[in-house]
mmCIF file of C-alpha atoms in Angstrom:
data_model
loop_
_atom_site.group_PDB
_atom_site.id
_atom_site.type_symbol
_atom_site.label_atom_id
_atom_site.label_comp_id
_atom_site.label_asym_id
_atom_site.label_seq_id
_atom_site.Cartn_x
_atom_site.Cartn_y
_atom_site.Cartn_z
ATOM 1 C CA MET A 1 -7.203 2.711 3.099
ATOM 2 C CA LYS A 2 -8.404 1.989 -0.672
ATOM 3 C CA HIS A 3 -7.078 5.608 -0.908
ATOM 4 C CA ASP A 4 -3.871 4.720 0.800
ATOM 5 C CA LEU A 5 -4.121 1.222 -1.446
ATOM 6 C CA SER A 6 -4.261 3.660 -4.458
ATOM 7 C CA LEU A 7 -1.669 6.246 -3.634
ATOM 8 C CA ILE A 8 0.881 2.964 -2.866
ATOM 9 C CA LEU A 9 -0.011 1.165 -6.365
ATOM 10 C CA HIS A 10 0.102 4.448 -8.640
ATOM 11 C CA GLU A 11 4.279 4.331 -6.966
ATOM 12 C CA ILE A 12 4.333 0.865 -7.752
ATOM 13 C CA GLU A 13 2.502 1.054 -11.189
ATOM 14 C CA THR A 14 4.737 4.078 -12.463
ATOM 15 C CA LYS A 15 8.192 1.870 -11.224
ATOM 16 C CA LEU A 16 6.769 -1.126 -12.733
ATOM 17 C CA GLY A 17 5.737 0.710 -15.922
ATOM 18 C CA LYS A 18 2.425 -1.394 -15.963
ATOM 19 C CA ARG A 19 -1.239 -1.527 -14.554
ATOM 20 C CA ILE A 20 -1.800 -3.812 -11.560
ATOM 21 C CA LYS A 21 -5.505 -5.198 -10.541
ATOM 22 C CA ILE A 22 -6.710 -4.943 -6.944
ATOM 23 C CA GLU A 23 -9.281 -7.825 -6.738
ATOM 24 C CA SER A 24 -9.940 -7.400 -2.594
ATOM 25 C CA PRO A 25 -7.643 -5.441 -0.635
ATOM 26 C CA ALA A 26 -9.280 -6.210 2.540
ATOM 27 C CA LYS A 27 -8.344 -9.582 2.685
ATOM 28 C CA TRP A 28 -4.701 -8.999 2.386
ATOM 29 C CA SER A 29 -2.444 -10.196 4.839
ATOM 30 C CA PRO A 30 -0.303 -7.903 6.986
ATOM 31 C CA LYS A 31 2.712 -9.355 5.483
ATOM 32 C CA THR A 32 1.189 -8.273 1.863
ATOM 33 C CA LEU A 33 1.084 -4.965 2.565
ATOM 34 C CA ASP A 34 4.225 -4.522 4.245
ATOM 35 C CA HIS A 35 5.670 -5.632 0.632
ATOM 36 C CA LEU A 36 3.420 -2.972 -0.615
ATOM 37 C CA ALA A 37 4.962 -0.623 1.688
ATOM 38 C CA LEU A 38 8.347 -1.195 0.770
ATOM 39 C CA LEU A 39 7.757 -0.982 -2.847
ATOM 40 C CA ALA A 40 6.207 2.567 -2.056
ATOM 41 C CA GLY A 41 9.665 3.048 0.185
ATOM 42 C CA PHE A 42 8.774 2.954 3.245
ATOM 43 C CA GLN A 43 9.816 0.072 5.811
ATOM 44 C CA ASN A 44 6.311 -1.596 6.498
ATOM 45 C CA TRP A 45 2.843 -0.604 6.554
ATOM 46 C CA ASN A 46 2.471 1.231 10.259
ATOM 47 C CA ASP A 47 5.487 3.511 8.842
ATOM 48 C CA LEU A 48 3.269 3.946 5.455
ATOM 49 C CA GLN A 49 0.388 5.004 6.989
ATOM 50 C CA THR A 50 2.061 6.846 9.687
ATOM 51 C CA ALA A 51 3.563 9.165 6.494
ATOM 52 C CA LEU A 52 -0.044 9.052 5.154
ATOM 53 C CA HIS A 53 -1.907 10.275 8.598
ATOM 54 C CA GLY A 54 0.517 11.205 11.091
ATOM 55 C CA GLY A 55 -0.128 9.902 14.541
ATOM 56 C CA ASP A 56 -3.291 9.255 13.775
ATOM 57 C CA ALA A 57 -2.372 5.349 11.512
ATOM 58 C CA GLU A 58 -5.029 2.902 11.245
ATOM 59 C CA LEU A 59 -4.563 -0.336 10.285
#
């Protein structure tokens, strides 16, 4: 999951033009993960996971 978040944050940082610091992503709510996925161009966290990992998506 940490690698997935790194990819998402890289996309977001590119779009925002600034660096984002991760404090403790393991404690993020599903709603927060959905918002990050939206910023990366996906409908929700599950769609992002499916795109990255195929049918073996993990939450």
